[in-house]
GROMACS .gro file of C-alpha atoms in nm:
model
  321
    1UNK     CA    1   1.101   3.993  -5.491
    2UNK     CA    2   0.749   4.089  -5.389
    3UNK     CA    3   0.625   4.442  -5.463
    4UNK     CA    4   0.349   4.407  -5.203
    5UNK     CA    5   0.455   4.379  -4.843
    6UNK     CA    6   0.275   4.316  -4.521
    7UNK     CA    7   0.275   4.588  -4.253
    8UNK     CA    8   0.624   4.594  -4.099
    9UNK     CA    9   0.767   4.413  -4.401
   10UNK     CA   10   1.017   4.574  -4.630
   11UNK     CA   11   1.210   4.460  -4.932
   12UNK     CA   12   1.527   4.256  -4.883
   13UNK     CA   13   1.822   4.489  -4.876
   14UNK     CA   14   2.201   4.451  -4.851
   15UNK     CA   15   2.182   4.609  -4.501
   16UNK     CA   16   1.957   4.336  -4.367
   17UNK     CA   17   2.229   4.072  -4.333
   18UNK     CA   18   2.577   3.995  -4.449
   19UNK     CA   19   2.558   3.902  -4.815
   20UNK     CA   20   2.804   3.647  -4.947
   21UNK     CA   21   2.601   3.500  -5.233
   22UNK     CA   22   2.250   3.505  -5.345
   23UNK     CA   23   2.007   3.279  -5.187
   24UNK     CA   24   1.836   3.020  -5.420
   25UNK     CA   25   1.475   3.098  -5.501
   26UNK     CA   26   1.287   2.828  -5.684
   27UNK     CA   27   1.053   2.892  -5.967
   28UNK     CA   28   0.726   3.036  -5.833
   29UNK     CA   29   0.882   3.144  -5.513
   30UNK     CA   30   0.939   3.497  -5.370
   31UNK     CA   31   1.152   3.631  -5.090
   32UNK     CA   32   1.091   3.930  -4.875
   33UNK     CA   33   1.230   4.056  -4.539
   34UNK     CA   34   1.024   4.123  -4.233
   35UNK     CA   35   1.176   4.388  -4.011
   36UNK     CA   36   1.073   4.333  -3.652
   37UNK     CA   37   1.194   4.485  -3.315
   38UNK     CA   38   1.534   4.322  -3.248
   39UNK     CA   39   1.534   4.100  -3.550
   40UNK     CA   40   1.489   4.060  -3.929
   41UNK     CA   41   1.344   3.748  -4.080
   42UNK     CA   42   1.352   3.641  -4.445
   43UNK     CA   43   1.026   3.500  -4.565
   44UNK     CA   44   0.970   3.264  -4.868
   45UNK     CA   45   0.630   3.240  -5.020
   46UNK     CA   46   0.458   3.100  -5.329
   47UNK     CA   47   0.196   3.365  -5.442
   48UNK     CA   48  -0.085   3.165  -5.622
   49UNK     CA   49  -0.308   3.457  -5.709
   50UNK     CA   50  -0.595   3.293  -5.521
   51UNK     CA   51  -0.761   3.474  -5.254
   52UNK     CA   52  -0.915   3.365  -4.923
   53UNK     CA   53  -0.697   3.069  -4.856
   54UNK     CA   54  -0.616   3.005  -4.497
   55UNK     CA   55  -0.260   3.113  -4.397
   56UNK     CA   56   0.020   2.869  -4.309
   57UNK     CA   57   0.366   2.918  -4.165
   58UNK     CA   58   0.644   2.667  -4.211
   59UNK     CA   59   0.937   2.665  -3.966
   60UNK     CA   60   1.261   2.464  -4.044
   61UNK     CA   61   1.503   2.266  -3.826
   62UNK     CA   62   1.854   2.312  -3.691
   63UNK     CA   63   2.093   2.396  -3.978
   64UNK     CA   64   1.803   2.417  -4.226
   65UNK     CA   65   1.623   2.711  -4.388
   66UNK     CA   66   1.299   2.802  -4.563
   67UNK     CA   67   1.432   2.608  -4.863
   68UNK     CA   68   1.356   2.287  -4.668
   69UNK     CA   69   0.996   2.345  -4.753
   70UNK     CA   70   1.022   2.402  -5.126
   71UNK     CA   71   0.910   2.043  -5.209
   72UNK     CA   72   0.602   2.058  -4.982
   73UNK     CA   73   0.470   2.408  -5.038
   74UNK     CA   74   0.370   2.376  -5.399
   75UNK     CA   75   0.175   2.057  -5.317
   76UNK     CA   76  -0.037   2.254  -5.084
   77UNK     CA   77  -0.057   2.596  -5.254
   78UNK     CA   78  -0.414   2.524  -5.375
   79UNK     CA   79  -0.537   2.498  -5.010
   80UNK     CA   80  -0.296   2.715  -4.820
   81UNK     CA   81  -0.150   3.063  -4.839
   82UNK     CA   82   0.189   2.940  -4.731
   83UNK     CA   83   0.495   3.123  -4.606
   84UNK     CA   84   0.817   2.974  -4.469
   85UNK     CA   85   1.055   3.175  -4.255
   86UNK     CA   86   1.431   3.156  -4.207
   87UNK     CA   87   1.479   3.147  -3.824
   88UNK     CA   88   1.717   3.419  -3.695
   89UNK     CA   89   2.081   3.328  -3.789
   90UNK     CA   90   1.971   3.076  -4.049
   91UNK     CA   91   1.908   3.082  -4.423
   92UNK     CA   92   1.907   3.441  -4.517
   93UNK     CA   93   1.798   3.584  -4.188
   94UNK     CA   94   2.067   3.775  -3.988
   95UNK     CA   95   2.133   3.691  -3.617
   96UNK     CA   96   1.895   3.843  -3.359
   97UNK     CA   97   2.008   4.155  -3.189
   98UNK     CA   98   2.004   3.984  -2.848
   99UNK     CA   99   2.186   3.677  -2.961
  100UNK     CA  100   1.908   3.454  -2.811
  101UNK     CA  101   1.900   3.117  -2.999
  102UNK     CA  102   1.706   2.928  -2.738
  103UNK     CA  103   1.385   2.746  -2.833
  104UNK     CA  104   1.197   3.013  -2.649
  105UNK     CA  105   1.388   3.284  -2.837
  106UNK     CA  106   1.307   3.125  -3.173
  107UNK     CA  107   0.936   3.081  -3.063
  108UNK     CA  108   0.932   3.445  -2.969
  109UNK     CA  109   1.046   3.535  -3.317
  110UNK     CA  110   0.767   3.335  -3.472
  111UNK     CA  111   0.515   3.493  -3.245
  112UNK     CA  112   0.636   3.840  -3.324
  113UNK     CA  113   0.624   3.770  -3.694
  114UNK     CA  114   0.266   3.634  -3.672
  115UNK     CA  115   0.144   3.940  -3.452
  116UNK     CA  116   0.314   4.183  -3.680
  117UNK     CA  117   0.151   4.053  -3.995
  118UNK     CA  118  -0.178   3.985  -3.843
  119UNK     CA  119  -0.194   3.641  -4.022
  120UNK     CA  120  -0.302   3.431  -3.726
  121UNK     CA  121  -0.448   3.198  -3.669
  122UNK     CA  122  -0.231   2.993  -3.905
  123UNK     CA  123  -0.173   2.632  -3.993
  124UNK     CA  124   0.168   2.597  -3.820
  125UNK     CA  125   0.416   2.345  -3.962
  126UNK     CA  126   0.753   2.267  -3.810
  127UNK     CA  127   1.040   2.017  -3.851
  128UNK     CA  128   1.292   1.911  -3.582
  129UNK     CA  129   1.398   2.225  -3.394
  130UNK     CA  130   1.106   2.399  -3.568
  131UNK     CA  131   0.882   2.129  -3.423
  132UNK     CA  132   0.990   2.218  -3.078
  133UNK     CA  133   0.961   2.582  -3.152
  134UNK     CA  134   0.606   2.552  -3.300
  135UNK     CA  135   0.495   2.327  -3.007
  136UNK     CA  136   0.597   2.605  -2.775
  137UNK     CA  137   0.417   2.866  -2.988
  138UNK     CA  138   0.102   2.654  -2.998
  139UNK     CA  139   0.105   2.611  -2.615
  140UNK     CA  140   0.172   2.976  -2.541
  141UNK     CA  141  -0.039   3.135  -2.799
  142UNK     CA  142  -0.339   2.908  -2.903
  143UNK     CA  143  -0.495   3.205  -3.064
  144UNK     CA  144  -0.234   3.205  -3.334
  145UNK     CA  145  -0.260   2.836  -3.434
  146UNK     CA  146  -0.539   2.668  -3.638
  147UNK     CA  147  -0.361   2.325  -3.672
  148UNK     CA  148  -0.016   2.205  -3.580
  149UNK     CA  149   0.191   1.969  -3.804
  150UNK     CA  150   0.514   1.835  -3.659
  151UNK     CA  151   0.769   1.653  -3.870
  152UNK     CA  152   1.019   1.470  -3.651
  153UNK     CA  153   0.984   1.726  -3.377
  154UNK     CA  154   1.271   1.771  -3.127
  155UNK     CA  155   1.095   1.675  -2.818
  156UNK     CA  156   1.303   1.544  -2.525
  157UNK     CA  157   1.416   1.175  -2.542
  158UNK     CA  158   1.544   0.981  -2.234
  159UNK     CA  159   1.764   0.770  -2.447
  160UNK     CA  160   1.918   0.969  -2.725
  161UNK     CA  161   2.015   0.778  -3.041
  162UNK     CA  162   2.395   0.730  -3.084
  163UNK     CA  163   2.374   0.888  -3.425
  164UNK     CA  164   2.234   1.207  -3.278
  165UNK     CA  165   2.510   1.250  -3.025
  166UNK     CA  166   2.744   1.444  -3.267
  167UNK     CA  167   2.469   1.703  -3.322
  168UNK     CA  168   2.408   1.741  -2.945
  169UNK     CA  169   2.782   1.780  -2.883
  170UNK     CA  170   2.775   2.106  -3.084
  171UNK     CA  171   2.615   2.246  -2.759
  172UNK     CA  172   2.938   2.192  -2.569
  173UNK     CA  173   3.163   2.492  -2.554
  174UNK     CA  174   3.466   2.457  -2.777
  175UNK     CA  175   3.339   2.162  -2.972
  176UNK     CA  176   3.239   2.372  -3.276
  177UNK     CA  177   3.581   2.529  -3.317
  178UNK     CA  178   3.737   2.193  -3.268
  179UNK     CA  179   3.518   2.046  -3.537
  180UNK     CA  180   3.595   2.346  -3.767
  181UNK     CA  181   3.963   2.280  -3.739
  182UNK     CA  182   3.929   1.907  -3.778
  183UNK     CA  183   3.708   1.944  -4.096
  184UNK     CA  184   3.879   2.252  -4.247
  185UNK     CA  185   3.995   2.048  -4.559
  186UNK     CA  186   3.650   1.908  -4.623
  187UNK     CA  187   3.481   2.035  -4.942
  188UNK     CA  188   3.134   2.168  -4.947
  189UNK     CA  189   3.023   1.849  -5.130
  190UNK     CA  190   3.173   1.630  -4.854
  191UNK     CA  191   2.999   1.829  -4.588
  192UNK     CA  192   2.670   1.819  -4.775
  193UNK     CA  193   2.683   1.445  -4.842
  194UNK     CA  194   2.746   1.397  -4.471
  195UNK     CA  195   2.437   1.596  -4.378
  196UNK     CA  196   2.225   1.414  -4.636
  197UNK     CA  197   2.342   1.076  -4.499
  198UNK     CA  198   2.237   1.188  -4.153
  199UNK     CA  199   1.900   1.344  -4.247
  200UNK     CA  200   1.770   1.118  -4.529
  201UNK     CA  201   1.648   0.770  -4.486
  202UNK     CA  202   1.790   0.698  -4.828
  203UNK     CA  203   2.027   0.975  -4.961
  204UNK     CA  204   2.003   0.819  -5.306
  205UNK     CA  205   1.658   0.987  -5.323
  206UNK     CA  206   1.826   1.318  -5.373
  207UNK     CA  207   1.849   1.419  -5.738
  208UNK     CA  208   2.175   1.543  -5.895
  209UNK     CA  209   2.011   1.884  -5.924
  210UNK     CA  210   1.913   1.860  -5.563
  211UNK     CA  211   2.266   1.781  -5.457
  212UNK     CA  212   2.406   2.060  -5.659
  213UNK     CA  213   2.168   2.309  -5.505
  214UNK     CA  214   2.251   2.170  -5.149
  215UNK     CA  215   2.627   2.208  -5.218
  216UNK     CA  216   2.579   2.568  -5.332
  217UNK     CA  217   2.383   2.648  -5.028
  218UNK     CA  218   2.653   2.485  -4.816
  219UNK     CA  219   2.923   2.695  -4.974
  220UNK     CA  220   2.717   3.003  -4.908
  221UNK     CA  221   2.648   2.929  -4.547
  222UNK     CA  222   3.015   2.851  -4.465
  223UNK     CA  223   3.107   3.200  -4.571
  224UNK     CA  224   2.862   3.357  -4.323
  225UNK     CA  225   3.062   3.486  -4.025
  226UNK     CA  226   2.783   3.383  -3.779
  227UNK     CA  227   2.713   3.037  -3.913
  228UNK     CA  228   2.881   2.820  -3.648
  229UNK     CA  229   2.764   3.062  -3.371
  230UNK     CA  230   2.398   3.018  -3.481
  231UNK     CA  231   2.440   2.644  -3.509
  232UNK     CA  232   2.609   2.600  -3.168
  233UNK     CA  233   2.376   2.834  -2.973
  234UNK     CA  234   2.070   2.682  -3.127
  235UNK     CA  235   2.197   2.327  -3.044
  236UNK     CA  236   2.264   2.440  -2.690
  237UNK     CA  237   1.905   2.585  -2.691
  238UNK     CA  238   1.764   2.241  -2.778
  239UNK     CA  239   1.969   2.068  -2.501
  240UNK     CA  240   1.856   2.330  -2.254
  241UNK     CA  241   1.494   2.284  -2.356
  242UNK     CA  242   1.532   1.907  -2.307
  243UNK     CA  243   1.634   1.956  -1.942
  244UNK     CA  244   1.349   2.194  -1.850
  245UNK     CA  245   1.094   2.057  -1.618
  246UNK     CA  246   0.751   2.185  -1.492
  247UNK     CA  247   0.525   2.396  -1.701
  248UNK     CA  248   0.813   2.497  -1.928
  249UNK     CA  249   0.899   2.143  -2.026
  250UNK     CA  250   0.824   2.062  -2.388
  251UNK     CA  251   0.618   1.755  -2.311
  252UNK     CA  252   0.415   1.941  -2.059
  253UNK     CA  253   0.366   2.210  -2.327
  254UNK     CA  254   0.264   1.940  -2.585
  255UNK     CA  255  -0.017   1.839  -2.345
  256UNK     CA  256  -0.145   2.201  -2.336
  257UNK     CA  257  -0.171   2.230  -2.717
  258UNK     CA  258  -0.543   2.271  -2.821
  259UNK     CA  259  -0.491   2.273  -3.198
  260UNK     CA  260  -0.554   1.957  -3.396
  261UNK     CA  261  -0.213   1.803  -3.446
  262UNK     CA  262  -0.060   1.593  -3.724
  263UNK     CA  263   0.264   1.406  -3.625
  264UNK     CA  264   0.497   1.267  -3.883
  265UNK     CA  265   0.777   1.029  -3.789
  266UNK     CA  266   1.041   0.847  -4.014
  267UNK     CA  267   1.145   0.491  -3.935
  268UNK     CA  268   1.502   0.551  -4.051
  269UNK     CA  269   1.537   0.889  -3.854
  270UNK     CA  270   1.882   0.899  -3.708
  271UNK     CA  271   1.814   1.215  -3.508
  272UNK     CA  272   1.471   1.172  -3.356
  273UNK     CA  273   1.389   0.819  -3.254
  274UNK     CA  274   1.100   0.651  -3.425
  275UNK     CA  275   0.999   0.513  -3.092
  276UNK     CA  276   0.891   0.871  -2.977
  277UNK     CA  277   0.598   0.856  -3.218
  278UNK     CA  278   0.373   0.677  -2.977
  279UNK     CA  279   0.465   0.907  -2.682
  280UNK     CA  280   0.386   1.216  -2.899
  281UNK     CA  281   0.056   1.080  -3.013
  282UNK     CA  282  -0.039   1.024  -2.648
  283UNK     CA  283   0.084   1.373  -2.531
  284UNK     CA  284  -0.092   1.588  -2.794
  285UNK     CA  285  -0.463   1.570  -2.697
  286UNK     CA  286  -0.611   1.597  -3.056
  287UNK     CA  287  -0.349   1.414  -3.267
  288UNK     CA  288  -0.310   1.186  -3.566
  289UNK     CA  289   0.007   1.001  -3.665
  290UNK     CA  290   0.161   0.933  -3.988
  291UNK     CA  291   0.456   0.693  -3.985
  292UNK     CA  292   0.685   0.653  -4.288
  293UNK     CA  293   0.909   0.352  -4.242
  294UNK     CA  294   1.159   0.451  -4.508
  295UNK     CA  295   1.181   0.817  -4.426
  296UNK     CA  296   1.455   0.979  -4.224
  297UNK     CA  297   1.449   1.311  -4.042
  298UNK     CA  298   1.308   1.541  -4.322
  299UNK     CA  299   1.007   1.352  -4.451
  300UNK     CA  300   0.864   1.672  -4.605
  301UNK     CA  301   1.164   1.665  -4.832
  302UNK     CA  302   1.188   1.284  -4.884
  303UNK     CA  303   0.813   1.204  -4.913
  304UNK     CA  304   0.638   1.542  -4.974
  305UNK     CA  305   0.342   1.376  -5.141
  306UNK     CA  306   0.260   1.160  -4.843
  307UNK     CA  307   0.306   1.445  -4.595
  308UNK     CA  308   0.082   1.670  -4.817
  309UNK     CA  309  -0.188   1.404  -4.838
  310UNK     CA  310  -0.191   1.365  -4.459
  311UNK     CA  311  -0.217   1.734  -4.416
  312UNK     CA  312  -0.507   1.752  -4.657
  313UNK     CA  313  -0.688   1.490  -4.452
  314UNK     CA  314  -0.624   1.692  -4.139
  315UNK     CA  315  -0.761   2.002  -4.308
  316UNK     CA  316  -1.069   1.819  -4.438
  317UNK     CA  317  -1.148   1.699  -4.092
  318UNK     CA  318  -1.117   2.042  -3.950
  319UNK     CA  319  -1.367   2.171  -4.210
  320UNK     CA  320  -1.115   2.399  -4.371
  321UNK     CA  321  -1.192   2.642  -4.092
   0.00000   0.00000   0.00000
């Protein structure tokens, strides 16, 4: 744990959230808890001892956590003062007091955290749901964002891939409880392998250690009393965001983003269609595109070196400002 906290940030305590098991912390990482009005966020960082580095904030996707960035963060720690948050109800962060799991609700949590810590503007990096959330943040609060990096962002698609339908169905009332009953005999390893098969272009890229860590995390999450509520409400939030039109529509907000934007899409992504890459590149006014034909939905975990290199090029072009 860190002994030095930002204003409004306190050490993680048992009272912050239901504790069923210790959250894994990789070598070189630290966890702390940020207490904000109406919510508490767990923050993962990699203190490097270097000063003056520009700040960055990583935001995970649906069902993920700050651990999703543990492969990428060390590759950028020489150029970024990086932090990764657990969104409300995910990872080690407890549910928000108001039960708001909408994309706007998650974006508000990110904004509150950045405002409270005074770290903005930051290099904002999001995956999937986190991509939708960070797009909304960048559009609403351009003063908080230096650059925006989106890995398979959950932006509206007219034709959703068949493989993404089961995830979308979580938004339907009653489906989660039905699925829970149907899968009650599944082991944590079975569940984990199913998630990896959906999210990775090639699940064989996951090491045995990585699989063990993922299974351990799945076991921990399944014991959380609010796990399915956070999943279903957040899934519903994505579906709701997809149906919004006008100035609140995600594509309209993408057009309003001023920050230089790096887009990363995987050719084997089963959740966000590879064909959306061209639409996204056209929507964000100052964008560059990295396509990884063999990657799935979580390129920062599958090909962290390629994503890190693309970000370094973005940073160089922005003059490290």
